[in-house]
């Protein structure tokens, strides 16, 4: 705990969200115009998930710390065709030839708190390179995937601070508009 000005205290600070992208070269595959092994496997599993009533996730052949990795019936992320997930992360897979990176790994906040951002980054990257990257076709074996941090959310828990409506301008957001609430009345 750190004492700040005006009687405020910083209780904790941590990484609350981390998103990674993995881009791989696929030029030979694009010239042949056919899906690779990753696309084919996920396509079969996604079709099975969509065939369940009600629609639900289905287990894949992959595991994460003895937990089955699930394939969802739909990916709600723009540019992604598939979504696989476990309790620690979700991975969005773009189609072959997409302009967005082929893989996006979204690490969950509780996992980041449990193992730390560097541990989560290393473990998830290793899992993707062991299980998914080898299934991406048209990639020379010596060609390393290009990893990037695409989003990093920081959080701080403070006590002893009373925010005023004027403080709203000091916070950043990607929202197109803002609404502030004070008590029961909307501002």
PDB file of N, CA and C in Angstrom, residues 76-139:
ATOM      1  N   UNK A  76     -17.323 -13.584 -32.270  1.00  0.00           N
ATOM      2  CA  UNK A  76     -17.952 -12.270 -32.299  1.00  0.00           C
ATOM      3  C   UNK A  76     -16.952 -11.151 -32.569  1.00  0.00           C
ATOM      4  N   UNK A  77     -15.708 -11.504 -32.850  1.00  0.00           N
ATOM      5  CA  UNK A  77     -14.667 -10.508 -33.100  1.00  0.00           C
ATOM      6  C   UNK A  77     -14.594 -10.217 -34.596  1.00  0.00           C
ATOM      7  N   UNK A  78     -14.658  -8.949 -34.984  1.00  0.00           N
ATOM      8  CA  UNK A  78     -14.547  -8.619 -36.409  1.00  0.00           C
ATOM      9  C   UNK A  78     -13.227  -9.145 -36.998  1.00  0.00           C
ATOM     10  N   UNK A  79     -13.315  -9.738 -38.167  1.00  0.00           N
ATOM     11  CA  UNK A  79     -12.136 -10.245 -38.851  1.00  0.00           C
ATOM     12  C   UNK A  79     -11.733 -11.653 -38.462  1.00  0.00           C
ATOM     13  N   UNK A  80     -12.338 -12.203 -37.405  1.00  0.00           N
ATOM     14  CA  UNK A  80     -11.997 -13.553 -36.963  1.00  0.00           C
ATOM     15  C   UNK A  80     -13.098 -14.520 -37.389  1.00  0.00           C
ATOM     16  N   UNK A  81     -12.699 -15.696 -37.812  1.00  0.00           N
ATOM     17  CA  UNK A  81     -13.661 -16.727 -38.210  1.00  0.00           C
ATOM     18  C   UNK A  81     -13.956 -17.686 -37.056  1.00  0.00           C
ATOM     19  N   UNK A  82     -12.951 -17.946 -36.226  1.00  0.00           N
ATOM     20  CA  UNK A  82     -13.094 -18.939 -35.161  1.00  0.00           C
ATOM     21  C   UNK A  82     -12.689 -18.335 -33.820  1.00  0.00           C
ATOM     22  N   UNK A  83     -13.229 -18.938 -32.762  1.00  0.00           N
ATOM     23  CA  UNK A  83     -12.822 -18.582 -31.405  1.00  0.00           C
ATOM     24  C   UNK A  83     -12.666 -19.871 -30.611  1.00  0.00           C
ATOM     25  N   UNK A  84     -11.493 -20.035 -29.995  1.00  0.00           N
ATOM     26  CA  UNK A  84     -11.274 -21.136 -29.067  1.00  0.00           C
ATOM     27  C   UNK A  84     -10.975 -20.514 -27.714  1.00  0.00           C
ATOM     28  N   UNK A  85     -11.374 -21.226 -26.657  1.00  0.00           N
ATOM     29  CA  UNK A  85     -11.173 -20.614 -25.345  1.00  0.00           C
ATOM     30  C   UNK A  85     -11.037 -21.664 -24.251  1.00  0.00           C
ATOM     31  N   UNK A  86     -10.464 -21.179 -23.152  1.00  0.00           N
ATOM     32  CA  UNK A  86     -10.414 -21.923 -21.904  1.00  0.00           C
ATOM     33  C   UNK A  86     -10.636 -20.886 -20.806  1.00  0.00           C
ATOM     34  N   UNK A  87     -10.467 -21.266 -19.566  1.00  0.00           N
ATOM     35  CA  UNK A  87     -10.744 -20.315 -18.489  1.00  0.00           C
ATOM     36  C   UNK A  87      -9.714 -19.188 -18.406  1.00  0.00           C
ATOM     37  N   UNK A  88      -8.527 -19.369 -19.008  1.00  0.00           N
ATOM     38  CA  UNK A  88      -7.463 -18.367 -18.901  1.00  0.00           C
ATOM     39  C   UNK A  88      -7.342 -17.432 -20.102  1.00  0.00           C
ATOM     40  N   UNK A  89      -7.880 -17.826 -21.259  1.00  0.00           N
ATOM     41  CA  UNK A  89      -7.732 -17.005 -22.455  1.00  0.00           C
ATOM     42  C   UNK A  89      -8.770 -17.361 -23.503  1.00  0.00           C
ATOM     43  N   UNK A  90      -8.870 -16.489 -24.501  1.00  0.00           N
ATOM     44  CA  UNK A  90      -9.632 -16.755 -25.722  1.00  0.00           C
ATOM     45  C   UNK A  90      -8.685 -16.462 -26.877  1.00  0.00           C
ATOM     46  N   UNK A  91      -8.729 -17.305 -27.910  1.00  0.00           N
ATOM     47  CA  UNK A  91      -7.906 -17.089 -29.100  1.00  0.00           C
ATOM     48  C   UNK A  91      -8.844 -16.963 -30.290  1.00  0.00           C
ATOM     49  N   UNK A  92      -8.670 -15.878 -31.027  1.00  0.00           N
ATOM     50  CA  UNK A  92      -9.461 -15.618 -32.218  1.00  0.00           C
ATOM     51  C   UNK A  92      -8.593 -15.929 -33.433  1.00  0.00           C
ATOM     52  N   UNK A  93      -9.147 -16.694 -34.365  1.00  0.00           N
ATOM     53  CA  UNK A  93      -8.394 -17.134 -35.539  1.00  0.00           C
ATOM     54  C   UNK A  93      -9.029 -16.520 -36.775  1.00  0.00           C
ATOM     55  N   UNK A  94      -8.247 -15.748 -37.500  1.00  0.00           N
ATOM     56  CA  UNK A  94      -8.708 -15.125 -38.739  1.00  0.00           C
ATOM     57  C   UNK A  94      -8.564 -16.129 -39.884  1.00  0.00           C
ATOM     58  N   UNK A  95      -9.344 -15.948 -40.943  1.00  0.00           N
ATOM     59  CA  UNK A  95      -9.240 -16.872 -42.074  1.00  0.00           C
ATOM     60  C   UNK A  95      -7.906 -16.730 -42.817  1.00  0.00           C
ATOM     61  N   UNK A  96      -7.581 -17.744 -43.586  1.00  0.00           N
ATOM     62  CA  UNK A  96      -6.381 -17.712 -44.421  1.00  0.00           C
ATOM     63  C   UNK A  96      -6.456 -16.485 -45.322  1.00  0.00           C
ATOM     64  N   UNK A  97      -5.363 -15.752 -45.410  1.00  0.00           N
ATOM     65  CA  UNK A  97      -5.301 -14.582 -46.282  1.00  0.00           C
ATOM     66  C   UNK A  97      -5.904 -13.321 -45.720  1.00  0.00           C
ATOM     67  N   UNK A  98      -6.310 -13.333 -44.472  1.00  0.00           N
ATOM     68  CA  UNK A  98      -6.905 -12.153 -43.857  1.00  0.00           C
ATOM     69  C   UNK A  98      -5.884 -11.030 -43.733  1.00  0.00           C
ATOM     70  N   UNK A  99      -6.370  -9.800 -43.734  1.00  0.00           N
ATOM     71  CA  UNK A  99      -5.470  -8.662 -43.560  1.00  0.00           C
ATOM     72  C   UNK A  99      -5.112  -8.444 -42.098  1.00  0.00           C
ATOM     73  N   UNK A 100      -5.912  -8.984 -41.173  1.00  0.00           N
ATOM     74  CA  UNK A 100      -5.585  -8.884 -39.753  1.00  0.00           C
ATOM     75  C   UNK A 100      -4.642 -10.027 -39.399  1.00  0.00           C
ATOM     76  N   UNK A 101      -3.904  -9.929 -38.289  1.00  0.00           N
ATOM     77  CA  UNK A 101      -3.040 -11.048 -37.893  1.00  0.00           C
ATOM     78  C   UNK A 101      -3.856 -12.332 -37.766  1.00  0.00           C
ATOM     79  N   UNK A 102      -3.238 -13.445 -38.079  1.00  0.00           N
ATOM     80  CA  UNK A 102      -3.956 -14.725 -38.119  1.00  0.00           C
ATOM     81  C   UNK A 102      -4.491 -15.124 -36.743  1.00  0.00           C
ATOM     82  N   UNK A 103      -3.734 -14.856 -35.682  1.00  0.00           N
ATOM     83  CA  UNK A 103      -4.139 -15.269 -34.341  1.00  0.00           C
ATOM     84  C   UNK A 103      -4.110 -14.070 -33.393  1.00  0.00           C
ATOM     85  N   UNK A 104      -5.142 -13.966 -32.571  1.00  0.00           N
ATOM     86  CA  UNK A 104      -5.183 -12.950 -31.524  1.00  0.00           C
ATOM     87  C   UNK A 104      -5.483 -13.658 -30.212  1.00  0.00           C
ATOM     88  N   UNK A 105      -4.619 -13.466 -29.229  1.00  0.00           N
ATOM     89  CA  UNK A 105      -4.761 -14.103 -27.918  1.00  0.00           C
ATOM     90  C   UNK A 105      -5.195 -13.034 -26.927  1.00  0.00           C
ATOM     91  N   UNK A 106      -6.337 -13.263 -26.295  1.00  0.00           N
ATOM     92  CA  UNK A 106      -6.862 -12.332 -25.294  1.00  0.00           C
ATOM     93  C   UNK A 106      -6.764 -13.014 -23.930  1.00  0.00           C
ATOM     94  N   UNK A 107      -5.859 -12.522 -23.106  1.00  0.00           N
ATOM     95  CA  UNK A 107      -5.628 -13.120 -21.788  1.00  0.00           C
ATOM     96  C   UNK A 107      -6.617 -12.545 -20.781  1.00  0.00           C
ATOM     97  N   UNK A 108      -7.180 -13.396 -19.956  1.00  0.00           N
ATOM     98  CA  UNK A 108      -8.197 -12.982 -18.990  1.00  0.00           C
ATOM     99  C   UNK A 108      -7.554 -12.386 -17.731  1.00  0.00           C
ATOM    100  N   UNK A 109      -8.266 -11.463 -17.119  1.00  0.00           N
ATOM    101  CA  UNK A 109      -7.742 -10.700 -15.982  1.00  0.00           C
ATOM    102  C   UNK A 109      -7.349 -11.596 -14.811  1.00  0.00           C
ATOM    103  N   UNK A 110      -8.162 -12.574 -14.474  1.00  0.00           N
ATOM    104  CA  UNK A 110      -7.827 -13.412 -13.313  1.00  0.00           C
ATOM    105  C   UNK A 110      -6.571 -14.246 -13.572  1.00  0.00           C
ATOM    106  N   UNK A 111      -6.353 -14.658 -14.809  1.00  0.00           N
ATOM    107  CA  UNK A 111      -5.136 -15.380 -15.158  1.00  0.00           C
ATOM    108  C   UNK A 111      -3.925 -14.453 -15.047  1.00  0.00           C
ATOM    109  N   UNK A 112      -4.063 -13.233 -15.528  1.00  0.00           N
ATOM    110  CA  UNK A 112      -2.974 -12.258 -15.427  1.00  0.00           C
ATOM    111  C   UNK A 112      -2.612 -11.972 -13.981  1.00  0.00           C
ATOM    112  N   UNK A 113      -3.612 -11.890 -13.120  1.00  0.00           N
ATOM    113  CA  UNK A 113      -3.341 -11.667 -11.693  1.00  0.00           C
ATOM    114  C   UNK A 113      -2.665 -12.879 -11.058  1.00  0.00           C
ATOM    115  N   UNK A 114      -3.071 -14.067 -11.470  1.00  0.00           N
ATOM    116  CA  UNK A 114      -2.550 -15.295 -10.869  1.00  0.00           C
ATOM    117  C   UNK A 114      -1.092 -15.560 -11.247  1.00  0.00           C
ATOM    118  N   UNK A 115      -0.728 -15.392 -12.516  1.00  0.00           N
ATOM    119  CA  UNK A 115       0.629 -15.753 -12.939  1.00  0.00           C
ATOM    120  C   UNK A 115       1.482 -14.544 -13.337  1.00  0.00           C
ATOM    121  N   UNK A 116       0.877 -13.370 -13.423  1.00  0.00           N
ATOM    122  CA  UNK A 116       1.605 -12.176 -13.823  1.00  0.00           C
ATOM    123  C   UNK A 116       1.621 -12.042 -15.339  1.00  0.00           C
ATOM    124  N   UNK A 117       1.764 -10.813 -15.829  1.00  0.00           N
ATOM    125  CA  UNK A 117       1.698 -10.597 -17.278  1.00  0.00           C
ATOM    126  C   UNK A 117       2.820 -11.283 -18.056  1.00  0.00           C
ATOM    127  N   UNK A 118       4.034 -11.312 -17.517  1.00  0.00           N
ATOM    128  CA  UNK A 118       5.128 -11.964 -18.251  1.00  0.00           C
ATOM    129  C   UNK A 118       4.949 -13.473 -18.299  1.00  0.00           C
ATOM    130  N   UNK A 119       4.522 -14.067 -17.192  1.00  0.00           N
ATOM    131  CA  UNK A 119       4.263 -15.504 -17.174  1.00  0.00           C
ATOM    132  C   UNK A 119       3.128 -15.880 -18.116  1.00  0.00           C
ATOM    133  N   UNK A 120       2.062 -15.073 -18.128  1.00  0.00           N
ATOM    134  CA  UNK A 120       0.923 -15.331 -19.015  1.00  0.00           C
ATOM    135  C   UNK A 120       1.337 -15.179 -20.474  1.00  0.00           C
ATOM    136  N   UNK A 121       2.111 -14.155 -20.765  1.00  0.00           N
ATOM    137  CA  UNK A 121       2.605 -13.922 -22.130  1.00  0.00           C
ATOM    138  C   UNK A 121       3.430 -15.121 -22.597  1.00  0.00           C
ATOM    139  N   UNK A 122       4.386 -15.532 -21.786  1.00  0.00           N
ATOM    140  CA  UNK A 122       5.263 -16.651 -22.173  1.00  0.00           C
ATOM    141  C   UNK A 122       4.492 -17.955 -22.342  1.00  0.00           C
ATOM    142  N   UNK A 123       3.621 -18.279 -21.401  1.00  0.00           N
ATOM    143  CA  UNK A 123       2.899 -19.556 -21.446  1.00  0.00           C
ATOM    144  C   UNK A 123       1.933 -19.609 -22.625  1.00  0.00           C
ATOM    145  N   UNK A 124       1.201 -18.542 -22.859  1.00  0.00           N
ATOM    146  CA  UNK A 124       0.231 -18.562 -23.961  1.00  0.00           C
ATOM    147  C   UNK A 124       0.944 -18.562 -25.309  1.00  0.00           C
ATOM    148  N   UNK A 125       2.019 -17.819 -25.411  1.00  0.00           N
ATOM    149  CA  UNK A 125       2.790 -17.806 -26.664  1.00  0.00           C
ATOM    150  C   UNK A 125       3.370 -19.188 -26.948  1.00  0.00           C
ATOM    151  N   UNK A 126       3.902 -19.841 -25.933  1.00  0.00           N
ATOM    152  CA  UNK A 126       4.459 -21.183 -26.105  1.00  0.00           C
ATOM    153  C   UNK A 126       3.360 -22.164 -26.533  1.00  0.00           C
ATOM    154  N   UNK A 127       2.170 -22.071 -25.917  1.00  0.00           N
ATOM    155  CA  UNK A 127       1.077 -22.969 -26.269  1.00  0.00           C
ATOM    156  C   UNK A 127       0.661 -22.773 -27.728  1.00  0.00           C
ATOM    157  N   UNK A 128       0.515 -21.533 -28.142  1.00  0.00           N
ATOM    158  CA  UNK A 128       0.118 -21.245 -29.528  1.00  0.00           C
ATOM    159  C   UNK A 128       1.166 -21.771 -30.503  1.00  0.00           C
ATOM    160  N   UNK A 129       2.442 -21.550 -30.200  1.00  0.00           N
ATOM    161  CA  UNK A 129       3.499 -22.005 -31.114  1.00  0.00           C
ATOM    162  C   UNK A 129       3.611 -23.526 -31.150  1.00  0.00           C
ATOM    163  N   UNK A 130       3.260 -24.201 -30.053  1.00  0.00           N
ATOM    164  CA  UNK A 130       3.301 -25.665 -30.024  1.00  0.00           C
ATOM    165  C   UNK A 130       2.081 -26.303 -30.680  1.00  0.00           C
ATOM    166  N   UNK A 131       0.902 -25.699 -30.526  1.00  0.00           N
ATOM    167  CA  UNK A 131      -0.330 -26.352 -30.940  1.00  0.00           C
ATOM    168  C   UNK A 131      -0.972 -25.790 -32.200  1.00  0.00           C
ATOM    169  N   UNK A 132      -0.914 -24.487 -32.426  1.00  0.00           N
ATOM    170  CA  UNK A 132      -1.636 -23.889 -33.546  1.00  0.00           C
ATOM    171  C   UNK A 132      -0.737 -23.526 -34.730  1.00  0.00           C
ATOM    172  N   UNK A 133       0.390 -22.912 -34.451  1.00  0.00           N
ATOM    173  CA  UNK A 133       1.265 -22.462 -35.540  1.00  0.00           C
ATOM    174  C   UNK A 133       1.695 -23.604 -36.459  1.00  0.00           C
ATOM    175  N   UNK A 134       2.005 -24.810 -35.941  1.00  0.00           N
ATOM    176  CA  UNK A 134       2.389 -25.890 -36.866  1.00  0.00           C
ATOM    177  C   UNK A 134       1.279 -26.284 -37.843  1.00  0.00           C
ATOM    178  N   UNK A 135       0.027 -25.944 -37.552  1.00  0.00           N
ATOM    179  CA  UNK A 135      -1.088 -26.283 -38.429  1.00  0.00           C
ATOM    180  C   UNK A 135      -1.341 -25.241 -39.510  1.00  0.00           C
ATOM    181  N   UNK A 136      -0.634 -24.126 -39.423  1.00  0.00           N
ATOM    182  CA  UNK A 136      -0.815 -23.064 -40.412  1.00  0.00           C
ATOM    183  C   UNK A 136       0.028 -23.411 -41.629  1.00  0.00           C
ATOM    184  N   UNK A 137      -0.654 -23.612 -42.731  1.00  0.00           N
ATOM    185  CA  UNK A 137       0.030 -24.047 -43.948  1.00  0.00           C
ATOM    186  C   UNK A 137       0.676 -22.906 -44.706  1.00  0.00           C
ATOM    187  N   UNK A 138       1.541 -23.281 -45.655  1.00  0.00           N
ATOM    188  CA  UNK A 138       2.192 -22.293 -46.507  1.00  0.00           C
ATOM    189  C   UNK A 138       3.234 -21.471 -45.795  1.00  0.00           C
ATOM    190  N   UNK A 139       3.735 -21.984 -44.701  1.00  0.00           N
ATOM    191  CA  UNK A 139       4.700 -21.256 -43.887  1.00  0.00           C
ATOM    192  C   UNK A 139       6.003 -22.041 -43.873  1.00  0.00           C
TER     193      UNK A 139
END
